[in-house]
PDB file of C-alpha atoms in Angstrom:
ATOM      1  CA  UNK W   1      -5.237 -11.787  -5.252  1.00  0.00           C
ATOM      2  CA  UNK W   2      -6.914 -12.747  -8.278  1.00  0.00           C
ATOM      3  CA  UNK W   3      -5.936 -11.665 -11.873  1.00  0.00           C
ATOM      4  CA  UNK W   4      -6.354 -12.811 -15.605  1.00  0.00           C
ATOM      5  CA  UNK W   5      -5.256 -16.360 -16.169  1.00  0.00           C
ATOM      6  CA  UNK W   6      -5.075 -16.834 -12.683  1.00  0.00           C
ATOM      7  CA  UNK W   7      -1.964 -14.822 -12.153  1.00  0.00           C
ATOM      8  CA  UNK W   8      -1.514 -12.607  -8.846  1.00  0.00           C
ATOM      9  CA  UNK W   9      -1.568  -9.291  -9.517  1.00  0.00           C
ATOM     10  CA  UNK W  10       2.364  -9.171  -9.443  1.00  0.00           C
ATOM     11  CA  UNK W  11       2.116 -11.722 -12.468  1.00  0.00           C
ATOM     12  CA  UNK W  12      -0.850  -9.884 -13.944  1.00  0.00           C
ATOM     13  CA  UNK W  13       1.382  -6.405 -14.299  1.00  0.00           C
ATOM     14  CA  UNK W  14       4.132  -8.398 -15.708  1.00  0.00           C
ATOM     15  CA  UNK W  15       2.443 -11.025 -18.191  1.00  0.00           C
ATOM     16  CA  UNK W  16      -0.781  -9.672 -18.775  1.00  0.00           C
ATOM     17  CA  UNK W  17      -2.465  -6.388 -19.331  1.00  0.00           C
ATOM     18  CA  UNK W  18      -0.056  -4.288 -17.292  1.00  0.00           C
ATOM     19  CA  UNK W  19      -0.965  -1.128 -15.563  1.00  0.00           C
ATOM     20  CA  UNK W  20       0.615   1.824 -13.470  1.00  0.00           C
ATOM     21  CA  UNK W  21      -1.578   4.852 -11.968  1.00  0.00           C
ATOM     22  CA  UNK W  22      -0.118   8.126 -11.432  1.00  0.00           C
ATOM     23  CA  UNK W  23      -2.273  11.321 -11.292  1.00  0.00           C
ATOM     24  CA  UNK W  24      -5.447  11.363 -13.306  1.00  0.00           C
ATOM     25  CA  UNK W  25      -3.899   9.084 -16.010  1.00  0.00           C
ATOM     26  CA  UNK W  26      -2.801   5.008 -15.932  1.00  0.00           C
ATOM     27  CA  UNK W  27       0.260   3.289 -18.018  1.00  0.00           C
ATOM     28  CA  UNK W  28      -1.350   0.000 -19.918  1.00  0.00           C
ATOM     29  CA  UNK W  29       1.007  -2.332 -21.633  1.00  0.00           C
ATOM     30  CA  UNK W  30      -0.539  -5.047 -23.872  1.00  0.00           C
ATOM     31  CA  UNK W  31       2.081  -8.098 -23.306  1.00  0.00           C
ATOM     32  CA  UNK W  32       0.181 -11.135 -22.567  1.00  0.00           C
ATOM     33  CA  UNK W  33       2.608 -12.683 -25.194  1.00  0.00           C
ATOM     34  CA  UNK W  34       5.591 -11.377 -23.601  1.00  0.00           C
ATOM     35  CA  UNK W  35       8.175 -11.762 -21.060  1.00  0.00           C
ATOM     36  CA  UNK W  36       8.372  -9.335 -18.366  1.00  0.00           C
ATOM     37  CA  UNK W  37      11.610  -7.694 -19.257  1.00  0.00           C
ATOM     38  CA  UNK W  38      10.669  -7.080 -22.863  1.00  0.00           C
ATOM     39  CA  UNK W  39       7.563  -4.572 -22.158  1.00  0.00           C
ATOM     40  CA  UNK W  40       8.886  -1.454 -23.763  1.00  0.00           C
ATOM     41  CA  UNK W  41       5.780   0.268 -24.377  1.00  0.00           C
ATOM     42  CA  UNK W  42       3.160   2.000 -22.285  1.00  0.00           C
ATOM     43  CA  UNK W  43       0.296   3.203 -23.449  1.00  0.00           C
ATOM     44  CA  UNK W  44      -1.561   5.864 -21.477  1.00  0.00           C
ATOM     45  CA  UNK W  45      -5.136   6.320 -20.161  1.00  0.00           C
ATOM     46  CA  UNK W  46      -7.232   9.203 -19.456  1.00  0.00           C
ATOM     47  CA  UNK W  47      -9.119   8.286 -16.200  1.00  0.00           C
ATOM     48  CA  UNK W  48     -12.504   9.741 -15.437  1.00  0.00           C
ATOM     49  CA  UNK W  49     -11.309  11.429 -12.521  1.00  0.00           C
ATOM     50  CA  UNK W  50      -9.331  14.525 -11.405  1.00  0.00           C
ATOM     51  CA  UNK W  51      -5.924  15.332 -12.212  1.00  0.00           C
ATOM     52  CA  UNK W  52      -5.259  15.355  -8.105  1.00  0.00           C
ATOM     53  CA  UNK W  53      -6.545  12.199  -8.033  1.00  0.00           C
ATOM     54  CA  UNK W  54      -3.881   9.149  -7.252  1.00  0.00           C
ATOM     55  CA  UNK W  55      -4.752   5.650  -7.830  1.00  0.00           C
ATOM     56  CA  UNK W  56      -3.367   3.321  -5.251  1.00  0.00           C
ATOM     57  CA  UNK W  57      -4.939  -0.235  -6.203  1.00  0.00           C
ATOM     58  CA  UNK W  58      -5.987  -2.365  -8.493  1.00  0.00           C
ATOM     59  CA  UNK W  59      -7.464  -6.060  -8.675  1.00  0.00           C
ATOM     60  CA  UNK W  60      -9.414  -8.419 -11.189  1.00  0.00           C
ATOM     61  CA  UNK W  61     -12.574 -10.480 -10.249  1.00  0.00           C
ATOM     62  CA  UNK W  62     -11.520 -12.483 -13.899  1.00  0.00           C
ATOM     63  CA  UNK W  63      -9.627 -11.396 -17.715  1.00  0.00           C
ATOM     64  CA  UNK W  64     -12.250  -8.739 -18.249  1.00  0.00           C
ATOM     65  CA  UNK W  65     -13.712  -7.519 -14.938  1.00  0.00           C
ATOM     66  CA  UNK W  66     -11.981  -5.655 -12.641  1.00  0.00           C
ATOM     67  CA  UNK W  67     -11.251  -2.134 -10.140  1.00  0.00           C
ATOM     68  CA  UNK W  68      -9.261   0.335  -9.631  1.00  0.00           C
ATOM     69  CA  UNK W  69      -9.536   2.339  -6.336  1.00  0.00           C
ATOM     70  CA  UNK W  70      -7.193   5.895  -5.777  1.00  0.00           C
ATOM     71  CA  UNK W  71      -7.605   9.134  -3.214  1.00  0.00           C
ATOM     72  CA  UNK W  72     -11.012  11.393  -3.550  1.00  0.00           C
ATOM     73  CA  UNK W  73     -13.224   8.437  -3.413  1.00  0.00           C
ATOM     74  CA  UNK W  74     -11.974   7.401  -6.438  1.00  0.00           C
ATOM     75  CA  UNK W  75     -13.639   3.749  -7.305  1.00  0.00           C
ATOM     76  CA  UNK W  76     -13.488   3.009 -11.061  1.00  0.00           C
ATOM     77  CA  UNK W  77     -14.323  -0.609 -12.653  1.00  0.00           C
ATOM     78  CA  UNK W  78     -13.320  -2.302 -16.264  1.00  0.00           C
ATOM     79  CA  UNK W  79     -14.977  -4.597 -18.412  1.00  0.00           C
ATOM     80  CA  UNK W  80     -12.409  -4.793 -21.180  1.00  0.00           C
ATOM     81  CA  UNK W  81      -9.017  -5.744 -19.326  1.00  0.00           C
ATOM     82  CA  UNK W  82      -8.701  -2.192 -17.820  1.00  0.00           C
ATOM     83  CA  UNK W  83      -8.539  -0.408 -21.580  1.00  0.00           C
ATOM     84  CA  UNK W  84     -11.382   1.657 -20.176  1.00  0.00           C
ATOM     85  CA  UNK W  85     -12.480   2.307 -16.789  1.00  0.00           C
ATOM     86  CA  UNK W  86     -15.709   4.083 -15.742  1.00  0.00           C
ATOM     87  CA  UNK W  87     -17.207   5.292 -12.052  1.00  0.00           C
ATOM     88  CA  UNK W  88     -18.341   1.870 -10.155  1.00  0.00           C
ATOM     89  CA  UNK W  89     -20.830   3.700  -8.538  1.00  0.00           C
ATOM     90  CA  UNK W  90     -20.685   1.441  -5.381  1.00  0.00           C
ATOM     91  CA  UNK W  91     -24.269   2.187  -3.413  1.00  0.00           C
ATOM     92  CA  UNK W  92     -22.852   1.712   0.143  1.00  0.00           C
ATOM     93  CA  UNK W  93     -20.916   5.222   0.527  1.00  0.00           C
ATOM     94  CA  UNK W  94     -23.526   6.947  -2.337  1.00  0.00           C
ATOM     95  CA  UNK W  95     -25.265   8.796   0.381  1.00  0.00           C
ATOM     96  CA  UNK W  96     -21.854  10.339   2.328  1.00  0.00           C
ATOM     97  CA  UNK W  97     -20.526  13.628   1.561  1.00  0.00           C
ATOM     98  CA  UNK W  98     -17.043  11.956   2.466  1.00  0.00           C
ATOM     99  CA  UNK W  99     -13.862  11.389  -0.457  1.00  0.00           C
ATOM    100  CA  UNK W 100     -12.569   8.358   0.513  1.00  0.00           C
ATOM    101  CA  UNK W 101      -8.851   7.568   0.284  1.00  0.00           C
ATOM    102  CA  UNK W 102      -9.656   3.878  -0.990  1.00  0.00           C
ATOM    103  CA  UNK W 103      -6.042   2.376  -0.236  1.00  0.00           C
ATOM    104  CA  UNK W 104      -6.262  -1.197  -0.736  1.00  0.00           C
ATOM    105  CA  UNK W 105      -8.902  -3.892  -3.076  1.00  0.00           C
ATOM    106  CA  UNK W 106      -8.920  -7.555  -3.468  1.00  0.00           C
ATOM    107  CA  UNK W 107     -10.479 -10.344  -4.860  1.00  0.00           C
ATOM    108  CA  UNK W 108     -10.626 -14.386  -4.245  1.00  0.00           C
ATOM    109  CA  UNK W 109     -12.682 -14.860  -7.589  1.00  0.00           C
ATOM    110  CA  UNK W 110     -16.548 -13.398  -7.178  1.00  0.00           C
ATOM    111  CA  UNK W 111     -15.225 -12.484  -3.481  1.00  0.00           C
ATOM    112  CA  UNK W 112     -13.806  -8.892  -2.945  1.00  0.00           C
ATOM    113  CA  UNK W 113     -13.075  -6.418  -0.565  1.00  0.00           C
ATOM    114  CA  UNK W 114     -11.995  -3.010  -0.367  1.00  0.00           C
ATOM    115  CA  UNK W 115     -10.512  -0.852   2.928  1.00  0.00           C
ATOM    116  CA  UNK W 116     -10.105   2.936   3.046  1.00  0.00           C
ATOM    117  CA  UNK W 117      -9.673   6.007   4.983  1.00  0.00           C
ATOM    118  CA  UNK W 118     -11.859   7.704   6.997  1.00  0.00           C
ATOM    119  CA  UNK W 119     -11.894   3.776   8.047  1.00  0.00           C
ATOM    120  CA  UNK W 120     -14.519   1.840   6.073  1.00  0.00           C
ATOM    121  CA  UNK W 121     -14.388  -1.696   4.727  1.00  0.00           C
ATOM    122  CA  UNK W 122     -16.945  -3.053   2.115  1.00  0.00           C
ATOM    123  CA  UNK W 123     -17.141  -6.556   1.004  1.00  0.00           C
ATOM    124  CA  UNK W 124     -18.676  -8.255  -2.328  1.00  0.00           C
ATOM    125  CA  UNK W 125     -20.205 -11.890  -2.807  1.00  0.00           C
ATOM    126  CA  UNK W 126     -21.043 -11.037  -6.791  1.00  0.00           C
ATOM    127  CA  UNK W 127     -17.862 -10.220  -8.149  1.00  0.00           C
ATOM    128  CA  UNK W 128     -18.746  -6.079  -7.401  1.00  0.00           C
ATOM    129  CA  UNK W 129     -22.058  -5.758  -8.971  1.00  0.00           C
ATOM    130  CA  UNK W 130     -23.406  -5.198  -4.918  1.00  0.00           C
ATOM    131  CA  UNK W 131     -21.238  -4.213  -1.825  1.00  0.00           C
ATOM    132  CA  UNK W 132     -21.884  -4.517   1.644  1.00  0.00           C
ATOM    133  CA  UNK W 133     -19.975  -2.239   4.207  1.00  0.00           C
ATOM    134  CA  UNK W 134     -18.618  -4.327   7.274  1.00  0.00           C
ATOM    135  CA  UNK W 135     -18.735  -2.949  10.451  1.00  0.00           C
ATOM    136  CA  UNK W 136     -15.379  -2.350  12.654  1.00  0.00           C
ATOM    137  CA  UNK W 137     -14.459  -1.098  16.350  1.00  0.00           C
ATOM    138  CA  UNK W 138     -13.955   2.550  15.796  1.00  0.00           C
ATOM    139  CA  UNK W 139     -10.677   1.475  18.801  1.00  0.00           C
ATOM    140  CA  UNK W 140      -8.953   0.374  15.170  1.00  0.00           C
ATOM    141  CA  UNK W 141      -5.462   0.875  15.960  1.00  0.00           C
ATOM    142  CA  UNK W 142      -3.994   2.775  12.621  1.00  0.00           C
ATOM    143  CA  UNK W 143      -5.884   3.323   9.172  1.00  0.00           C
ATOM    144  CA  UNK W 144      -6.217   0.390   7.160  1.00  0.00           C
ATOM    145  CA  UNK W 145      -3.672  -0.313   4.685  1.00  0.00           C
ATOM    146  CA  UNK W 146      -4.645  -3.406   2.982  1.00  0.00           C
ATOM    147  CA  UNK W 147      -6.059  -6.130   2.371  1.00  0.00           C
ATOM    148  CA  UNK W 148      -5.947  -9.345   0.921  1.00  0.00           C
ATOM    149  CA  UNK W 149      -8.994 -12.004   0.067  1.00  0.00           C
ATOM    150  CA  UNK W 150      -8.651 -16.117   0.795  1.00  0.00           C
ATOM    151  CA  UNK W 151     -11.503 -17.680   0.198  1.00  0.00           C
ATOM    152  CA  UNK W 152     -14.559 -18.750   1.624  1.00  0.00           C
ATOM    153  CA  UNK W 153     -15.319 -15.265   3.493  1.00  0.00           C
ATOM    154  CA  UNK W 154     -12.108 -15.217   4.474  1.00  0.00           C
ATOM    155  CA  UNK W 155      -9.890 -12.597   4.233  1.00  0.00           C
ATOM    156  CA  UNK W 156      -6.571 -10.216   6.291  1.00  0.00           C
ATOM    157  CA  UNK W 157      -6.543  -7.015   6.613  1.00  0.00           C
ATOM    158  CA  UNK W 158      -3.403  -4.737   8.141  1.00  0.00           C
ATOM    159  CA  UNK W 159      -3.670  -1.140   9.724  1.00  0.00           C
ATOM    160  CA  UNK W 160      -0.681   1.506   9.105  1.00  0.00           C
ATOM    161  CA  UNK W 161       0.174   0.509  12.891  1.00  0.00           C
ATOM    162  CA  UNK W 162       0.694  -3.085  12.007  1.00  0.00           C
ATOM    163  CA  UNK W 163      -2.042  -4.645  13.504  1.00  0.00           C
ATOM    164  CA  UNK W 164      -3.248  -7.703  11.359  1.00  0.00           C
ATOM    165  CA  UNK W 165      -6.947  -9.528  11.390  1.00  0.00           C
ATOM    166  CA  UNK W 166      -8.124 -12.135   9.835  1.00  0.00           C
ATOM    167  CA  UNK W 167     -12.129 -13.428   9.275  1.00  0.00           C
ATOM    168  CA  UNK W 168     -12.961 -16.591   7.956  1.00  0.00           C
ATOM    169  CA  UNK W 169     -17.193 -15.636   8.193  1.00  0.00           C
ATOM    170  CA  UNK W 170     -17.263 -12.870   6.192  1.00  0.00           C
ATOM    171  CA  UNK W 171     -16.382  -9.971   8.595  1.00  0.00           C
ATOM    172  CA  UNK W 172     -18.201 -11.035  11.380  1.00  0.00           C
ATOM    173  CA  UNK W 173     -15.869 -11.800  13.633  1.00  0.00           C
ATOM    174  CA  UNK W 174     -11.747 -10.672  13.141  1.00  0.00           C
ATOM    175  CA  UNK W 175      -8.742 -12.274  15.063  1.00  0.00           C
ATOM    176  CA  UNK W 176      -5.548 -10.411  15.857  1.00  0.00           C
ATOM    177  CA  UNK W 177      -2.604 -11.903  14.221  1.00  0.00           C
ATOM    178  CA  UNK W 178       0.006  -9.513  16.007  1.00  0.00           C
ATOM    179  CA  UNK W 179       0.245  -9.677  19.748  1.00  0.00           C
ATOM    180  CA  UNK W 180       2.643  -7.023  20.152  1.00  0.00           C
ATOM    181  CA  UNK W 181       2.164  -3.445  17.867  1.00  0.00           C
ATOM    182  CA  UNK W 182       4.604  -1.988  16.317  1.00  0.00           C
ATOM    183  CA  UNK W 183       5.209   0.696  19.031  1.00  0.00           C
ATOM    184  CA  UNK W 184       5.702  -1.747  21.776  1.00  0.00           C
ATOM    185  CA  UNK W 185       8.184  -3.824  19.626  1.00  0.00           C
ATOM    186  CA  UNK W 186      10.556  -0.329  18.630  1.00  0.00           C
ATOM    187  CA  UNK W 187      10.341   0.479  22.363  1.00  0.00           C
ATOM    188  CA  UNK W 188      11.522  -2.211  23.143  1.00  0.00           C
ATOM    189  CA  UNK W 189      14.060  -2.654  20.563  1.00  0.00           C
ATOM    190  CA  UNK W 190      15.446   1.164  20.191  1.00  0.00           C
ATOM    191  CA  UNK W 191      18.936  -0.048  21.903  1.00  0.00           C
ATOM    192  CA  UNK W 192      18.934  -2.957  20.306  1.00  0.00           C
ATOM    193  CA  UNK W 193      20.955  -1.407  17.665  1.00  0.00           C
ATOM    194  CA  UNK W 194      18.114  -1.091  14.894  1.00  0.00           C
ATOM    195  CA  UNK W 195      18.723   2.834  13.719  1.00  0.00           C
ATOM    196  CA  UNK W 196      16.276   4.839  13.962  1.00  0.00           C
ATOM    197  CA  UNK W 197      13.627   2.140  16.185  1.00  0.00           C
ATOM    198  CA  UNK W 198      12.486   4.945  18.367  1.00  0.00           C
ATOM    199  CA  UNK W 199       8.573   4.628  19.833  1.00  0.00           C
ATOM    200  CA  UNK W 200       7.707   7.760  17.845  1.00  0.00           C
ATOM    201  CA  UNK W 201       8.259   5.679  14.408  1.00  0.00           C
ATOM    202  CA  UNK W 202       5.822   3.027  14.789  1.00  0.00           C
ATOM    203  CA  UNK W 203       3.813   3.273  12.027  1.00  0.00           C
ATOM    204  CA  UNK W 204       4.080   2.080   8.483  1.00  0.00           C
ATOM    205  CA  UNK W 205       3.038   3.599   4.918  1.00  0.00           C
ATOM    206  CA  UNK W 206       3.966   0.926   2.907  1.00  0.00           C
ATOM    207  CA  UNK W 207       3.179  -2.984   2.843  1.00  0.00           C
ATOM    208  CA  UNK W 208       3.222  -6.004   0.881  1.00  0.00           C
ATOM    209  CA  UNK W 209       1.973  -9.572   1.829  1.00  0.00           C
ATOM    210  CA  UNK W 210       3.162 -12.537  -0.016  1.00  0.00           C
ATOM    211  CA  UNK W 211       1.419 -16.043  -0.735  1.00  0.00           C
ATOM    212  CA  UNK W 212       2.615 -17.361   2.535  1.00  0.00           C
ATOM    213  CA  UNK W 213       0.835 -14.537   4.211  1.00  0.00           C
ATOM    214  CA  UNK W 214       4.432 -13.202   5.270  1.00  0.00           C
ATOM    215  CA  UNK W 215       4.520  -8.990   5.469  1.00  0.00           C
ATOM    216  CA  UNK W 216       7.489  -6.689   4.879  1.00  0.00           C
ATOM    217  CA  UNK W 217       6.699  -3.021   5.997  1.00  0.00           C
ATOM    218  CA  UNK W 218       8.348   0.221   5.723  1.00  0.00           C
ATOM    219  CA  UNK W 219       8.952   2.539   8.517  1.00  0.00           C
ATOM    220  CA  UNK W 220       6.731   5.820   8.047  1.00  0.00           C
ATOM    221  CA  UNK W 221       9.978   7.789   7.931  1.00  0.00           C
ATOM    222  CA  UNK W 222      11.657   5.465   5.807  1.00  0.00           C
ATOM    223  CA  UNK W 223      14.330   4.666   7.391  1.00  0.00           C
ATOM    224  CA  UNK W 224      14.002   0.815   8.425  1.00  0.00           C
ATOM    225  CA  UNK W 225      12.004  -1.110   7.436  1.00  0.00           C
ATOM    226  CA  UNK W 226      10.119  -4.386   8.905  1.00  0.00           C
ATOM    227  CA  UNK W 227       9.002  -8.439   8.504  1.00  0.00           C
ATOM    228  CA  UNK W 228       6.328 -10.487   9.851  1.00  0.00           C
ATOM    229  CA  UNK W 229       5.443 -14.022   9.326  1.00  0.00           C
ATOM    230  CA  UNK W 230       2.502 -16.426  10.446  1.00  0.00           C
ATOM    231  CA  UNK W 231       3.585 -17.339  14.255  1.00  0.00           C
ATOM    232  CA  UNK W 232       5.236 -14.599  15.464  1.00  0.00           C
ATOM    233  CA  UNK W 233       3.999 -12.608  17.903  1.00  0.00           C
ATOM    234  CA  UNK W 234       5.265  -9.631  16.612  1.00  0.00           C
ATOM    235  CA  UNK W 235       7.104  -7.515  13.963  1.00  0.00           C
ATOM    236  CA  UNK W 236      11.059  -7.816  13.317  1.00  0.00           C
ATOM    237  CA  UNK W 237      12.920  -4.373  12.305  1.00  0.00           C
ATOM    238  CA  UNK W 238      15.691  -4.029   9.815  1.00  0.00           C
ATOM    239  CA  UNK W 239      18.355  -1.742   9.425  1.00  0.00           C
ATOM    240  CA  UNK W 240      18.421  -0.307   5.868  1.00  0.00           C
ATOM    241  CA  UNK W 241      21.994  -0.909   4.416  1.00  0.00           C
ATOM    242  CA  UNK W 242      22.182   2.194   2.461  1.00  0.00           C
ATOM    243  CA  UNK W 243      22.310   6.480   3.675  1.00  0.00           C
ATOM    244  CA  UNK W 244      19.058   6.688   1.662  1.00  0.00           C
ATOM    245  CA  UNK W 245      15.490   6.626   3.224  1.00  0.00           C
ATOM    246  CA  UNK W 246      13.373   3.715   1.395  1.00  0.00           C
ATOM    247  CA  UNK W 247      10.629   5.027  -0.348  1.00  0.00           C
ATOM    248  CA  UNK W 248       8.979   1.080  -0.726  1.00  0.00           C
ATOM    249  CA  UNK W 249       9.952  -2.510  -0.797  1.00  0.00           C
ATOM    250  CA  UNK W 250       8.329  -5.511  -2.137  1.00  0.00           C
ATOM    251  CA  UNK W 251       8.861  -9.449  -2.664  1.00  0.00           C
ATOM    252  CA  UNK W 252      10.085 -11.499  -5.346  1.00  0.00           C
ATOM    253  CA  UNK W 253       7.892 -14.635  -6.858  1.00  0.00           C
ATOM    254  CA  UNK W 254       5.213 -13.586  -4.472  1.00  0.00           C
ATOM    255  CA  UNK W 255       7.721 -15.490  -2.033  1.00  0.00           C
ATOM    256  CA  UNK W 256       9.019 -13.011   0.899  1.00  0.00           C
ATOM    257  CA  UNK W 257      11.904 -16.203   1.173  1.00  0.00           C
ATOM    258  CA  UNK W 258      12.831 -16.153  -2.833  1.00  0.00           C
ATOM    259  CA  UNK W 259      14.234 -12.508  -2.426  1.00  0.00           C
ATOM    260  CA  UNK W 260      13.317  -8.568  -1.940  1.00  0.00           C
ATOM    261  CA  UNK W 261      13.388  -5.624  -3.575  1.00  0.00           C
ATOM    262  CA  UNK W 262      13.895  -1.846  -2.324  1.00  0.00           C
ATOM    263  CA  UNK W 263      13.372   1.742  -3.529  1.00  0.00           C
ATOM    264  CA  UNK W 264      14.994   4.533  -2.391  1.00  0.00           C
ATOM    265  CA  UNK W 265      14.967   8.011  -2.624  1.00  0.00           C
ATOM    266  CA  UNK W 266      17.076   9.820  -5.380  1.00  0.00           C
ATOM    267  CA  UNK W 267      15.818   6.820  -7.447  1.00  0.00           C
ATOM    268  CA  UNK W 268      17.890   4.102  -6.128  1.00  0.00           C
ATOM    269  CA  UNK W 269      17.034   0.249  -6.461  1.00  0.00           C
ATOM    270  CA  UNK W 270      18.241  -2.950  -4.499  1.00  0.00           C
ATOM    271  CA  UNK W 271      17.659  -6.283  -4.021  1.00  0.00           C
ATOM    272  CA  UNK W 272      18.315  -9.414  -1.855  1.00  0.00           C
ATOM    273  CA  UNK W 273      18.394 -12.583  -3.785  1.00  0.00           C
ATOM    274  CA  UNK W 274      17.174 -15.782  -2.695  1.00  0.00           C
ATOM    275  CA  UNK W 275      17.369 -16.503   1.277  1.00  0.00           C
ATOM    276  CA  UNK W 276      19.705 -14.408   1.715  1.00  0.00           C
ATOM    277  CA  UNK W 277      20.343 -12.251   5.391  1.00  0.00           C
ATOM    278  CA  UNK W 278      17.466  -9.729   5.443  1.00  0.00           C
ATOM    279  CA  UNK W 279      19.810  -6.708   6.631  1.00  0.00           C
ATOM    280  CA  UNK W 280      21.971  -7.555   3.259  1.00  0.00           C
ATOM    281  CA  UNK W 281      21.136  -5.834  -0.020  1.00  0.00           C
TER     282      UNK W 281
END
C-alpha cells in the first residue's frame, strides 16, 4: 500500500506524517525527520464529519494526495499530507440513500480501491479523481474487510469469513485463494485442542496482510486468533497465550516471519520476536 516516499502505510505512520482516527477527530504527528520511537507529539484534527463517526482507513496515492474512509459513509481526501481533509465526494454511491461503513482503501500508485459494508467495492485508474464500482456475487461469503492493491489491475480482497480473492484484470474476474472457510477449518479443528475453535466462531473482525501476502486474523470473539499464507488451502488457528481476549494483532517490518504484535483487553501488549513459535508471546 502506497504512502509518501514510498513507505507502506506502516512506515508512513511511523516516519512520515503520522495519523490516528478516533471519533470525529484524527491524531497527526509531523516526524518525517524522526525515528519512530521519538514521536511525542500529536496534534489533533477536526474532521468534517460527525462526532459518531469512526475512521477505519487510510492510504496515499503520493506525499500530498490521499483518503481517509470511516463508518456513515464517511470518504474524506487530502491534498496537503492529511493536515486537512475535505468530503471526496465520490460520484458512484452519490445517488444512494445508504451510509456506508467504508472499512478498508488502498492504493498501488494512481491505482486504488476501496471495499465497504452494505458490500460495495469501487476501483480508481486516476489516483481518485473518478471511481468505478465493481460488481460482486451478492453469494459473498462475509462483509469485506480489506483490501490491498498490486499492480497492474491487480489487487486481494478478504471477507470477515476469511475468504480471499484476487484479480489481476481489474475486477473482472476474482480467484479464491482459500479452499476451506474458516467455519469448516474450526469444525474441524474444535478437538484439536485450539480453545475456543467452535463452528459458531468463524468469523473475523480484525486483519492484517503483510508484503508476502501472508494474513493474521482475529477471532470475532477474541479469543484465538489465526494465519494464512500463499499455498495453503486454508486458515491455521492459534491459541492466545494470555486469560485476556485480543482486541487486534498486527506484523512487524511488514514481514508476518520478522515478528507479531498483540492487543488485549484491559490494555495489554505482546509480542513475538523474530521466527519465533506462533502460539509463544
Amino acid at each position: 500500500m502506497s504512502s509518501p516516499d514510498g513507505l507502506s502505510r506502516r512506515g508512513f505512520f511511523a516516519n512520515g506524517a503520522g495519523a490516528a482516527g478516533l471519533a470525529g477527530a484524527m491524531y497527526f504527528a509531523d516526524a518525517k525527520n524522526a525515528q519512530a520511537e521519538k514521536i511525542s507529539k500529536w496534534e489533533r484534527l477536526q474532521l468534517p464529519v460527525s462526532d459518531t463517526s469512526v475512521m477505519f482507513d487510510l492510504d496515499f496515492v503520493d506525499d500530498k494526495t490521499g483518503f481517509l474512509v470511516g463508518s456513515q459513509g464517511t470518504f474524506l481526501k487530502t491534498t496537503d499530507g492529511g493536515l486537512s481533509f475535505s468530503d471526496a465526494n465520490i460520484d458512484v454511491t452519490s445517488d444512494e440513500d445508504i451510509n456506508y461503513r467504508w472499512e478498508a482503501i488502498s492504493f498501488k500508485g494512481n491505482e486504488g480501491w476501496a471495499v465497504g459494508k452494505p458490500s460495495i467495492m469501487i476501483h480508481t485508474l486516476d489516483g481518485g479523481k473518478s471511481w468505478e464500482r465493481i460488481p460482486f456475487s451478492s453469494q459473498l461469503p462475509g462483509d469485506f474487510l480489506g483490501i490491498t492493491a498490486l499492480e497492474n489491475n491487480a489487487a486481494e480482497v478478504i471477507t470477515s469469513a476469511g475468504a480471499i480473492y484476487k484479480t489481476v484484470n481489474g475486477g473482472k474476474n476474482w480467484k479464491a485463494q482459500v479452499v476451506e472457510t474458516i467455519d469448516a477449518t474450526l469444525n474441524r479443528v474444535s478437538s484439536s485442542g485450539v480453545s475456543g475453535a467452535s463452528y459458531y466462531s468463524g468469523s473475523i473482525n480484525s486483519v492484517v496482510r503483510d508484503t508476502k501476502g501472508q494474513y493474521i486474523g482475529v477471532n470475532a470473539r477474541g479469543n484465538f486468533y489465526l494465519t494464512f499464507k500463499p499455498g495453503d488451502n486454508a486458515w491455521m488457528p492459534h491459541n492466545r497465550k494470555t486469560i485476556r481476549r485480543i482486541v487486534t494483532m498486527g506484523v512487524v517490518g511488514d514481514d508476518l516471519t520478522e515478528g507479531m504484535w498483540m492487543t488485549t483487553r484491559a490494555g495489554g501488549v505482546s509480542f513475538a520476536k523474530g521466527k519465533s513459535d506462533l502460539d509463544t508471546q
